[in-house]
mmCIF file of C-alpha atoms and ligand atoms in Angstrom:
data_model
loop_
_atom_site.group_PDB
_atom_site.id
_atom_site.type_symbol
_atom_site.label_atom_id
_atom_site.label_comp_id
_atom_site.label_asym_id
_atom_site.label_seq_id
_atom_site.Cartn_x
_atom_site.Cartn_y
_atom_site.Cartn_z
ATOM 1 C CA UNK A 1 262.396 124.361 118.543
ATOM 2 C CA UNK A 2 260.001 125.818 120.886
ATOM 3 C CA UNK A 3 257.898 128.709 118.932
ATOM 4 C CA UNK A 4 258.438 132.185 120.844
ATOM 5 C CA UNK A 5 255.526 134.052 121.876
ATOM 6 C CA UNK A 6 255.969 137.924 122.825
ATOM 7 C CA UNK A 7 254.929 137.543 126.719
ATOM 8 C CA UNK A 8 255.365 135.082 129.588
ATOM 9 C CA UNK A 9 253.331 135.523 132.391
ATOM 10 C CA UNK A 10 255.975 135.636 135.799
ATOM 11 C CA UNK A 11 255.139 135.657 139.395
ATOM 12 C CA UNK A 12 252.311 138.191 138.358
ATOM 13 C CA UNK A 13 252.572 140.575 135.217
ATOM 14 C CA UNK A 14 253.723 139.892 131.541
ATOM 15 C CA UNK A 15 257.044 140.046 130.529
ATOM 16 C CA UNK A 16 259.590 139.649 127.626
ATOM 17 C CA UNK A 17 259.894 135.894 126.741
ATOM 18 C CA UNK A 18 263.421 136.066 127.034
ATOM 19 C CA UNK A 19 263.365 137.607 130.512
ATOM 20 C CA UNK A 20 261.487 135.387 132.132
ATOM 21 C CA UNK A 21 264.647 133.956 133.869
ATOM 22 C CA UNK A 22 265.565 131.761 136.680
ATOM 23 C CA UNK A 23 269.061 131.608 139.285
ATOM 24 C CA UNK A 24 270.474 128.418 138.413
ATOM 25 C CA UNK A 25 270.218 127.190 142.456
ATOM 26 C CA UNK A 26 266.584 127.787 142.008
ATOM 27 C CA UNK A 27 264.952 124.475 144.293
ATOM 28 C CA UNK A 28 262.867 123.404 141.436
ATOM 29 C CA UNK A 29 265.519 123.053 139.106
ATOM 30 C CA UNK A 30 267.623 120.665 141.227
ATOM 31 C CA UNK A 31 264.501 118.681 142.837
ATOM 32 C CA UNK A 32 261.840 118.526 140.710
ATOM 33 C CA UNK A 33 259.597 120.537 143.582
ATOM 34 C CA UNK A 34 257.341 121.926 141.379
ATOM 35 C CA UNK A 35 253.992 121.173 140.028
ATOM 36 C CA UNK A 36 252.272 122.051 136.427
ATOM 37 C CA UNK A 37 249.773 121.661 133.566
ATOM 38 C CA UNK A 38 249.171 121.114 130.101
ATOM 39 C CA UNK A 39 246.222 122.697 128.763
ATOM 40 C CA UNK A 40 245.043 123.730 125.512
ATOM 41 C CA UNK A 41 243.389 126.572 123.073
ATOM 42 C CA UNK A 42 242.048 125.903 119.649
ATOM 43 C CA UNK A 43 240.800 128.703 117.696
ATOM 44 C CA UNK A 44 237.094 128.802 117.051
ATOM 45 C CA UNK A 45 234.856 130.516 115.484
ATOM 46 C CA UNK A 46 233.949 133.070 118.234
ATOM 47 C CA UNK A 47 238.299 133.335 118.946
ATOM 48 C CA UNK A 48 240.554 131.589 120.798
ATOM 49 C CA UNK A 49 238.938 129.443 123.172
ATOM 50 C CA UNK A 50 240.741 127.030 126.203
ATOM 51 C CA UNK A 51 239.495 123.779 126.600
ATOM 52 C CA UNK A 52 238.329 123.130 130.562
ATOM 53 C CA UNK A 53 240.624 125.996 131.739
ATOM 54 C CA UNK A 54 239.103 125.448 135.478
ATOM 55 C CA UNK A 55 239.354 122.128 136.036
ATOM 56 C CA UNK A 56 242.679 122.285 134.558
ATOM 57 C CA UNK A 57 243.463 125.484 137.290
ATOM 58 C CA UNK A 58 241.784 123.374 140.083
ATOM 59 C CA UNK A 59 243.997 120.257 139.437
ATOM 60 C CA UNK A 60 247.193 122.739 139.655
ATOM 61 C CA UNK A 61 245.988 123.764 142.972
ATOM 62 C CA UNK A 62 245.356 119.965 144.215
ATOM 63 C CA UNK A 63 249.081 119.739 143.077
ATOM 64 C CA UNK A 64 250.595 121.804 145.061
ATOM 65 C CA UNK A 65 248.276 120.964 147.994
ATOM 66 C CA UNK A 66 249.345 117.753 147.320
ATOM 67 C CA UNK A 67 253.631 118.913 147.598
ATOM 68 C CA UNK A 68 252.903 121.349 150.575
ATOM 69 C CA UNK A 69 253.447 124.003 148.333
ATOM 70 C CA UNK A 70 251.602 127.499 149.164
ATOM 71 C CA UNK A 71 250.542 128.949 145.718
ATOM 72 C CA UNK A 72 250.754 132.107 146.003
ATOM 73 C CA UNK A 73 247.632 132.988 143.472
ATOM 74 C CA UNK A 74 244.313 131.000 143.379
ATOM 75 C CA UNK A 75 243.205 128.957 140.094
ATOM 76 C CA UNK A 76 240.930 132.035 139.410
ATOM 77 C CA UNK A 77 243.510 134.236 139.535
ATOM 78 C CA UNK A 78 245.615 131.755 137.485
ATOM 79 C CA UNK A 79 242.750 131.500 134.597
ATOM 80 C CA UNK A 80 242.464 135.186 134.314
ATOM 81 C CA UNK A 81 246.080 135.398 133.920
ATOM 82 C CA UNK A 82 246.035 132.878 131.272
ATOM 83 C CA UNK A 83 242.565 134.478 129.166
ATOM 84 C CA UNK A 84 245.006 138.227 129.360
ATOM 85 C CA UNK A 85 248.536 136.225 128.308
ATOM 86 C CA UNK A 86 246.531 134.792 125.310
ATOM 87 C CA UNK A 87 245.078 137.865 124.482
ATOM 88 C CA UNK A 88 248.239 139.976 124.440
ATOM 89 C CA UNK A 89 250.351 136.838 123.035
ATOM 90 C CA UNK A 90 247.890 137.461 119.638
ATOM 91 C CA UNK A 91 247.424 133.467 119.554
ATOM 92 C CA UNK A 92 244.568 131.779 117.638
ATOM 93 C CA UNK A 93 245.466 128.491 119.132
ATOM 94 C CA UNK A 94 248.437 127.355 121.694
ATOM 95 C CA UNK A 95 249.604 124.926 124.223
ATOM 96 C CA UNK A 96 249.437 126.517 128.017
ATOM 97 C CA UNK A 97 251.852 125.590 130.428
ATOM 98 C CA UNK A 98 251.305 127.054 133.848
ATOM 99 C CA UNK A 99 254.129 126.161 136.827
ATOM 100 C CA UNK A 100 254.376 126.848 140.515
ATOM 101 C CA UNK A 101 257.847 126.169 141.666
ATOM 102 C CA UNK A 102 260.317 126.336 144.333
ATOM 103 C CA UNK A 103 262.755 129.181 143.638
ATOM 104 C CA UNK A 104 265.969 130.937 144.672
ATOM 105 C CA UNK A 105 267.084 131.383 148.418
ATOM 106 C CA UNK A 106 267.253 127.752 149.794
ATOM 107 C CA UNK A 107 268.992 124.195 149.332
ATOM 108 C CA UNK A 108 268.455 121.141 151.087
ATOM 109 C CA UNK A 109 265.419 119.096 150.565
ATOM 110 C CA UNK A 110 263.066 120.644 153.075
ATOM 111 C CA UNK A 111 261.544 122.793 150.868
ATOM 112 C CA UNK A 112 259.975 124.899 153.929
ATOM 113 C CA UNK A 113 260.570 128.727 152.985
ATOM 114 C CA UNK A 114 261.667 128.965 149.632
ATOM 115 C CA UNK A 115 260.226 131.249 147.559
ATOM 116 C CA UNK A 116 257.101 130.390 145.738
ATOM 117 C CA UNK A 117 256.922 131.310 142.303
ATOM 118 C CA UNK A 118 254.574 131.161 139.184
ATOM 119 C CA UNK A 119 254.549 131.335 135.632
ATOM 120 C CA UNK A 120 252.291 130.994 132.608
ATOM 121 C CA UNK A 121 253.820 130.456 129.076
ATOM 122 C CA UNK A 122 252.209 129.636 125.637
ATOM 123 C CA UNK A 123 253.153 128.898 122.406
ATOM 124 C CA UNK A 124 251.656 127.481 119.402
ATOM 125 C CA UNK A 125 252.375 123.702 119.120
ATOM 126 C CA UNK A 126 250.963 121.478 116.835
ATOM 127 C CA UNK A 127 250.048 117.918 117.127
ATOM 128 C CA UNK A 128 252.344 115.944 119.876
ATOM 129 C CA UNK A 129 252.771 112.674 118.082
ATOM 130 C CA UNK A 130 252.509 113.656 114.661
ATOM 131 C CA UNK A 131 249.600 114.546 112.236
ATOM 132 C CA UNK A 132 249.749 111.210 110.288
ATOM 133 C CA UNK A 133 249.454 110.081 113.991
ATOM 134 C CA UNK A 134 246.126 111.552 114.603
ATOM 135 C CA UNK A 135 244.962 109.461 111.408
ATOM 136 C CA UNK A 136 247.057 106.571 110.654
ATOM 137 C CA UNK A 137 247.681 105.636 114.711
ATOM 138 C CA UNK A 138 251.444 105.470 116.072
ATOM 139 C CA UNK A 139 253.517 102.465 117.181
ATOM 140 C CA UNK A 140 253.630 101.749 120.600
ATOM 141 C CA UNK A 141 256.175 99.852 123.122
ATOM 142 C CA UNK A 142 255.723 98.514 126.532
ATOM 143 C CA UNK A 143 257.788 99.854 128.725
ATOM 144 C CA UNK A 144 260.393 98.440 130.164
ATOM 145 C CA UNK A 145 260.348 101.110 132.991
ATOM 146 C CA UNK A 146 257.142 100.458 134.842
ATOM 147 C CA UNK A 147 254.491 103.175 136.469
ATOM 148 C CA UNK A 148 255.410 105.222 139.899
ATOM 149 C CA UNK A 149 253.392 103.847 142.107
ATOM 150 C CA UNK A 150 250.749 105.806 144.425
ATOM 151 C CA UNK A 151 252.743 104.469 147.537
ATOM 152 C CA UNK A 152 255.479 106.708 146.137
ATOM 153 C CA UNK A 153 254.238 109.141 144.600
ATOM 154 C CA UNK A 154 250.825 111.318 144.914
ATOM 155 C CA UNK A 155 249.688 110.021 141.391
ATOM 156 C CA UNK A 156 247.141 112.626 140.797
ATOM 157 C CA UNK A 157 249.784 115.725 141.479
ATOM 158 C CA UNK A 158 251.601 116.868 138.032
ATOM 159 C CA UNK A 159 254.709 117.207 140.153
ATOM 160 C CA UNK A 160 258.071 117.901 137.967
ATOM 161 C CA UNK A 161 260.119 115.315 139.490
ATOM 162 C CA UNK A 162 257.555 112.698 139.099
ATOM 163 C CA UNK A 163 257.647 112.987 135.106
ATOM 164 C CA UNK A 164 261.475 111.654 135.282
ATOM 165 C CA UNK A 165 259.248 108.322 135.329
ATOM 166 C CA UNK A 166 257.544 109.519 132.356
ATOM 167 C CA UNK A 167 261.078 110.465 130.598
ATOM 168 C CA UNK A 168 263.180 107.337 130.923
ATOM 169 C CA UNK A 169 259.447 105.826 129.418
ATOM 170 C CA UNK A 170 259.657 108.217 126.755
ATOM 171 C CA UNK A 171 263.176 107.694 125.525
ATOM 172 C CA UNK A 172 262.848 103.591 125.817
ATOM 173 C CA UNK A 173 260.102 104.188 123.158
ATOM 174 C CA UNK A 174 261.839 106.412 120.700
ATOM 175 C CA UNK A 175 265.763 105.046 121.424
ATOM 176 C CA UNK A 176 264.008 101.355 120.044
ATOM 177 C CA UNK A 177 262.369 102.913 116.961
ATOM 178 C CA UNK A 178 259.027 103.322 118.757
ATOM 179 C CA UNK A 179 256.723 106.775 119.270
ATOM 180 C CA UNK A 180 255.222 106.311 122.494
ATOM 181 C CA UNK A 181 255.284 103.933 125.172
ATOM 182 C CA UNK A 182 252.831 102.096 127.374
ATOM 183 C CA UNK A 183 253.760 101.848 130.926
ATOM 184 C CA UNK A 184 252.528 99.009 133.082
ATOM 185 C CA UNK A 185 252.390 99.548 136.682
ATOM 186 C CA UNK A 186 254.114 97.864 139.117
ATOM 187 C CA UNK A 187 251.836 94.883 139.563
ATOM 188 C CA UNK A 188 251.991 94.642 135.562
ATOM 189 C CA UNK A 189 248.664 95.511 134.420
ATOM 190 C CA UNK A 190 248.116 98.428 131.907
ATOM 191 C CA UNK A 191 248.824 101.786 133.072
ATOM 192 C CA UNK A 192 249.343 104.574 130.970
ATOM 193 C CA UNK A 193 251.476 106.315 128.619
ATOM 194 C CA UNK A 194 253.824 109.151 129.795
ATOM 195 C CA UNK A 195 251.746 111.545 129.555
ATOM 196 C CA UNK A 196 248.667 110.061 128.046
ATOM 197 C CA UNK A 197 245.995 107.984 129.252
ATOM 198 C CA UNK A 198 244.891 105.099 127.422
ATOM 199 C CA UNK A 199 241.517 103.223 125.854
ATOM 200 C CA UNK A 200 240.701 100.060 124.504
ATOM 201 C CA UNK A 201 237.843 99.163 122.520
ATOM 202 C CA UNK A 202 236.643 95.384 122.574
ATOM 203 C CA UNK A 203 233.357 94.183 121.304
ATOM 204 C CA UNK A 204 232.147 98.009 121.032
ATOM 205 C CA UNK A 205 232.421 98.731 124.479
ATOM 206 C CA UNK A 206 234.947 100.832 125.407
ATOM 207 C CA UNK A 207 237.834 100.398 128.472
ATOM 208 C CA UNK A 208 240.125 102.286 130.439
ATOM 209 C CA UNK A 209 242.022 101.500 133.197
ATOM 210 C CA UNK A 210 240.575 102.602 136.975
ATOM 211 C CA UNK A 211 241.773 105.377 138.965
ATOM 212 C CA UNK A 212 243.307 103.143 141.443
ATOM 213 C CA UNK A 213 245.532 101.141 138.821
ATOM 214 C CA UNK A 214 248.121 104.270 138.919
ATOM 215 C CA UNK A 215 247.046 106.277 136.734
ATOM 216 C CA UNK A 216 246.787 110.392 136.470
ATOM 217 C CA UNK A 217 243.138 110.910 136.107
ATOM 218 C CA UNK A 218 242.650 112.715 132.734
ATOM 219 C CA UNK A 219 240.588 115.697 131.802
ATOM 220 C CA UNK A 220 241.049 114.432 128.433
ATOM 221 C CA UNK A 221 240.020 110.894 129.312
ATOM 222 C CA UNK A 222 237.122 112.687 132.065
ATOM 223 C CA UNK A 223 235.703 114.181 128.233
ATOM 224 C CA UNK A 224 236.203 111.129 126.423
ATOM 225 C CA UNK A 225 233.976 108.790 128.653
ATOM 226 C CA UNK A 226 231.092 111.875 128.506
ATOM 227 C CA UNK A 227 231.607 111.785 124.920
ATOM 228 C CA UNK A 228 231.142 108.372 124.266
ATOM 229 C CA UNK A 229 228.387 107.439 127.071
ATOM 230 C CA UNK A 230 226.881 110.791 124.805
ATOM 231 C CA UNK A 231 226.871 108.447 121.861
ATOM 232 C CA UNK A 232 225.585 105.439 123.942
ATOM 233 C CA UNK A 233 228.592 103.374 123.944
ATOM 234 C CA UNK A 234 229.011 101.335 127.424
ATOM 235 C CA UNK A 235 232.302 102.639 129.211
ATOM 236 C CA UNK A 236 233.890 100.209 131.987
ATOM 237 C CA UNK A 237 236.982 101.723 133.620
ATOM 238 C CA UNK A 238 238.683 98.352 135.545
ATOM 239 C CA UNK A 239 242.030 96.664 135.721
ATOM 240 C CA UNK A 240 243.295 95.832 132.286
ATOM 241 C CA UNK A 241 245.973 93.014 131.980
ATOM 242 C CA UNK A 242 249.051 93.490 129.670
ATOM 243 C CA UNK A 243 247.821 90.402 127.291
ATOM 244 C CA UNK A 244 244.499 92.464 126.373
ATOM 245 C CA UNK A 245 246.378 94.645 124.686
ATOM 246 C CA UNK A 246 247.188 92.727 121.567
ATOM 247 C CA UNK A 247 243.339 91.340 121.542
ATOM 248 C CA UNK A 248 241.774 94.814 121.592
ATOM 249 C CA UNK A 249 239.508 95.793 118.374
ATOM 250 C CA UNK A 250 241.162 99.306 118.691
ATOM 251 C CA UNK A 251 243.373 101.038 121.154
ATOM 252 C CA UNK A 252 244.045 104.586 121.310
ATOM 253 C CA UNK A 253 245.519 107.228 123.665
ATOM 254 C CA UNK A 254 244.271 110.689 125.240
ATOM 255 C CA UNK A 255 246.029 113.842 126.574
ATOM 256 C CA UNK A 256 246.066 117.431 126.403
ATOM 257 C CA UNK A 257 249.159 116.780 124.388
ATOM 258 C CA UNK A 258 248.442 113.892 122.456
ATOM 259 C CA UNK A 259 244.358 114.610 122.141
ATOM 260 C CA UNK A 260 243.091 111.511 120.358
ATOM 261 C CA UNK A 261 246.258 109.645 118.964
ATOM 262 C CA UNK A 262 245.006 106.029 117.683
ATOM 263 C CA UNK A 263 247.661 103.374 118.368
ATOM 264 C CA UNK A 264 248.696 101.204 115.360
ATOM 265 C CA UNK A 265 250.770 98.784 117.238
ATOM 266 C CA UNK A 266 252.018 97.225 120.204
ATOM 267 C CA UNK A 267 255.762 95.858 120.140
ATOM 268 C CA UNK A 268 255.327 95.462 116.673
ATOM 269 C CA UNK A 269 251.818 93.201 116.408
ATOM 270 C CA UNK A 270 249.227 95.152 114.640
ATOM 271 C CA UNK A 271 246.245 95.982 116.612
ATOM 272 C CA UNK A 272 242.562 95.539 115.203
ATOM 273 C CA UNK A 273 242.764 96.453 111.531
ATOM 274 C CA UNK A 274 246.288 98.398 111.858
ATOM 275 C CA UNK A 275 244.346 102.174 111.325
ATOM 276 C CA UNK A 276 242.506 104.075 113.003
ATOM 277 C CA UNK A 277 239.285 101.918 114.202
ATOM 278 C CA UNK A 278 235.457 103.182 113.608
ATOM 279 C CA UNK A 279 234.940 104.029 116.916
ATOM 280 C CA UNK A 280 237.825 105.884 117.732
ATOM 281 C CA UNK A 281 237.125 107.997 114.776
ATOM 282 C CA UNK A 282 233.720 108.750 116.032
ATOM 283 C CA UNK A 283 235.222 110.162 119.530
ATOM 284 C CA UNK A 284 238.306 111.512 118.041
ATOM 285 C CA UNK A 285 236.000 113.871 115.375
ATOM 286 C CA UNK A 286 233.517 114.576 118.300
ATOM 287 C CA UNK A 287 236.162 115.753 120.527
ATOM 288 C CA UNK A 288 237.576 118.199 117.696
ATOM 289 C CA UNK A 289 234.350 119.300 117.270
ATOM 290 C CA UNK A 290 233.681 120.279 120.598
ATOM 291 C CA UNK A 291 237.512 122.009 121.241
ATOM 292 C CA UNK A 292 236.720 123.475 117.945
ATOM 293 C CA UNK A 293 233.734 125.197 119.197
ATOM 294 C CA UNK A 294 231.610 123.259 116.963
ATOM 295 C CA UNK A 295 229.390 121.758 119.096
ATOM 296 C CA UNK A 296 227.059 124.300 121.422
ATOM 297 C CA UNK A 297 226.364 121.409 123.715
ATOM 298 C CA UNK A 298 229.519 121.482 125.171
ATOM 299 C CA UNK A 299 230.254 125.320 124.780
ATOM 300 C CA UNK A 300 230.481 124.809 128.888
ATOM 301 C CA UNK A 301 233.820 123.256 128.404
ATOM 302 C CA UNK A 302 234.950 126.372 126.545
ATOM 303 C CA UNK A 303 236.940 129.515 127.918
HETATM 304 C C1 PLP B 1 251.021 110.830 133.166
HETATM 305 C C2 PLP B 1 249.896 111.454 132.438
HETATM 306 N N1 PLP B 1 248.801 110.727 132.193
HETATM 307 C C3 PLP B 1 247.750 111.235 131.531
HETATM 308 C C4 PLP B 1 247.754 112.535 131.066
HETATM 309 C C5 PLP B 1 246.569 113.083 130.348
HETATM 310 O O1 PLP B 1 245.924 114.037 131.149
HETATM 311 P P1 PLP B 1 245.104 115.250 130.524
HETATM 312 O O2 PLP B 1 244.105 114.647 129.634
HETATM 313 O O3 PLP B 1 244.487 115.908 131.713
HETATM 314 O O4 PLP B 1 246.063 116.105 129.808
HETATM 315 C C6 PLP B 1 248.873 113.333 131.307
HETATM 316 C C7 PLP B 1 248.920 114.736 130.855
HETATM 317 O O5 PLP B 1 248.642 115.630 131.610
HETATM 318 C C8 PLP B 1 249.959 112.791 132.018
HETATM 319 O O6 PLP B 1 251.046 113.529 132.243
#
């Protein structure tokens, strides 16, 4: 069950949780025409503090460039709103989930003149794929649905309807006994998770698939490969073919969601040593730090 804050933050001011409503022939609810984020806030030291609150704002714009959709506030105007929902929601530490949307007056697929509208929520929510995850790594499945494909689908948009991909990947994972899946894309090369990005680590260096093998391009996997070319580990992002995988000295995934979440398995073979390998330790307790507010060096990546 999701935990209830006090305020959600619709089409403009704060209001009650439970009246932050929606018709039920709202556009977005029928065609997926609407575009979001994930984003976090740990609590620090100096308060709450969101981690990379503008890029996160900026990507939310490209998205609805992306669908055609005029948002009708700017990412400034979106972070502010988040900073004052935070602050009145009396959080130390929450997931953010802003969403522009198609609403109420129109049917039919052209979306031209429905009703724009926004909303902010946040709630505390703790670790997506388990605590033990975040030490012990999770068991992972490849897919059996593969990747949308950027001939399809703008990629780099967060659109609603595109995650439908990301569902039917989801549930083949946890209907087999698995807790996340890897996705392959179309021409069978390693992808992503659904809704994670993904790393391998083979004879210390450290790779992640390119941009252009269909994948969204992270802001948790953008930190990650500062992070670790911080530490002076070599980072190649290239194709990565499915059989690599199982040969990897340590895999793990990264998401606003699913932060640093080392994978155990793959279809059942143990990868590496089966636990969380030395170097994505390293990265994994560096990016706490830093979200943490532990680290002044990145204190830039802090709102
Ligand atoms: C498909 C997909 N890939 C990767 C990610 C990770 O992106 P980020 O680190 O910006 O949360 C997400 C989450 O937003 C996602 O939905």
């Amino acid at each position: 069950m999701i935990s209830e804050t006090k305020f959600i933050w619709f089409n403009g001011k704060n209001v009650a949780w439970k009246d932050a409503t929606i018709h039920a022939l709202n556009h977005s609810l029928h065609y997926g025409s609407g575009v979001f984020e994930g984003i976090r806030c740990y609590k620090t030291s100096k308060g709450p503090a969101v981690f990379r609150l503008q890029e996160h704002m900026a990507r939310l714009i490209k998205s609805c460039e992306s669908y055609e959709i005029p948002s009708p506030y700017t990412a400034k105007e979106f972070e502010a709103a988040t900073l004052e929902l935070i602050k009145e929601n009396k959080v130390d530490a929450c997931y953010i989930r802003p969403l522009v949307f198609y609403g109420y007056g129109h049917m039919g697929l052209n979306p031209k003149g429905a009703k724009v509208e926004a909303l902010i929520a946040c709630w505390p929510w703790g670790t997506y794929l388990g605590e033990e995850g975040l030490e012990k790594g999770i068991n992972a499945k490849i897919s059996k649905w593969r990747r949308i494909h950027s001939s399809t689908l703008p990629m780099q948009a967060k659109c609603s309807g595109n995650y439908a991909n990301s569902i039917l990947g989801k549930l083949d994972a946890v209907n087999n006994g698995f807790d996340e899946a890897i996705m392959l894309n179309i021409e069978g090369r390693v992808a992503e998770g659904p809704g994670e990005n993904i790393f391998l680590v083979k004879n210390s260096e450290l790779v992640t698939p390119s941009v252009g093998e269909g994948i969204l391009k992270g802001i948790t996997r953008d930190s990650i490969i500062q992070i670790a070319k911080e530490f002076g580990i070599k980072v190649v992002e290239r194709p990565i073919e499915r059989d690599e995988l199982f040969d990897a000295d340590e895999l793990f995934f990264t998401g606003t969601a699913a932060e640093v979440t080392p994978i155990r398995s793959v279809d059942k073979k143990i990868i590496g040593s089966g636990k969380r390998g030395p170097i994505t330790k390293k990265l994994q307790e560096k990016f706490f730090q830093i979200v943490k507010g532990e680290d002044k060096k990145y204190d830039k990546w802090l709102s």
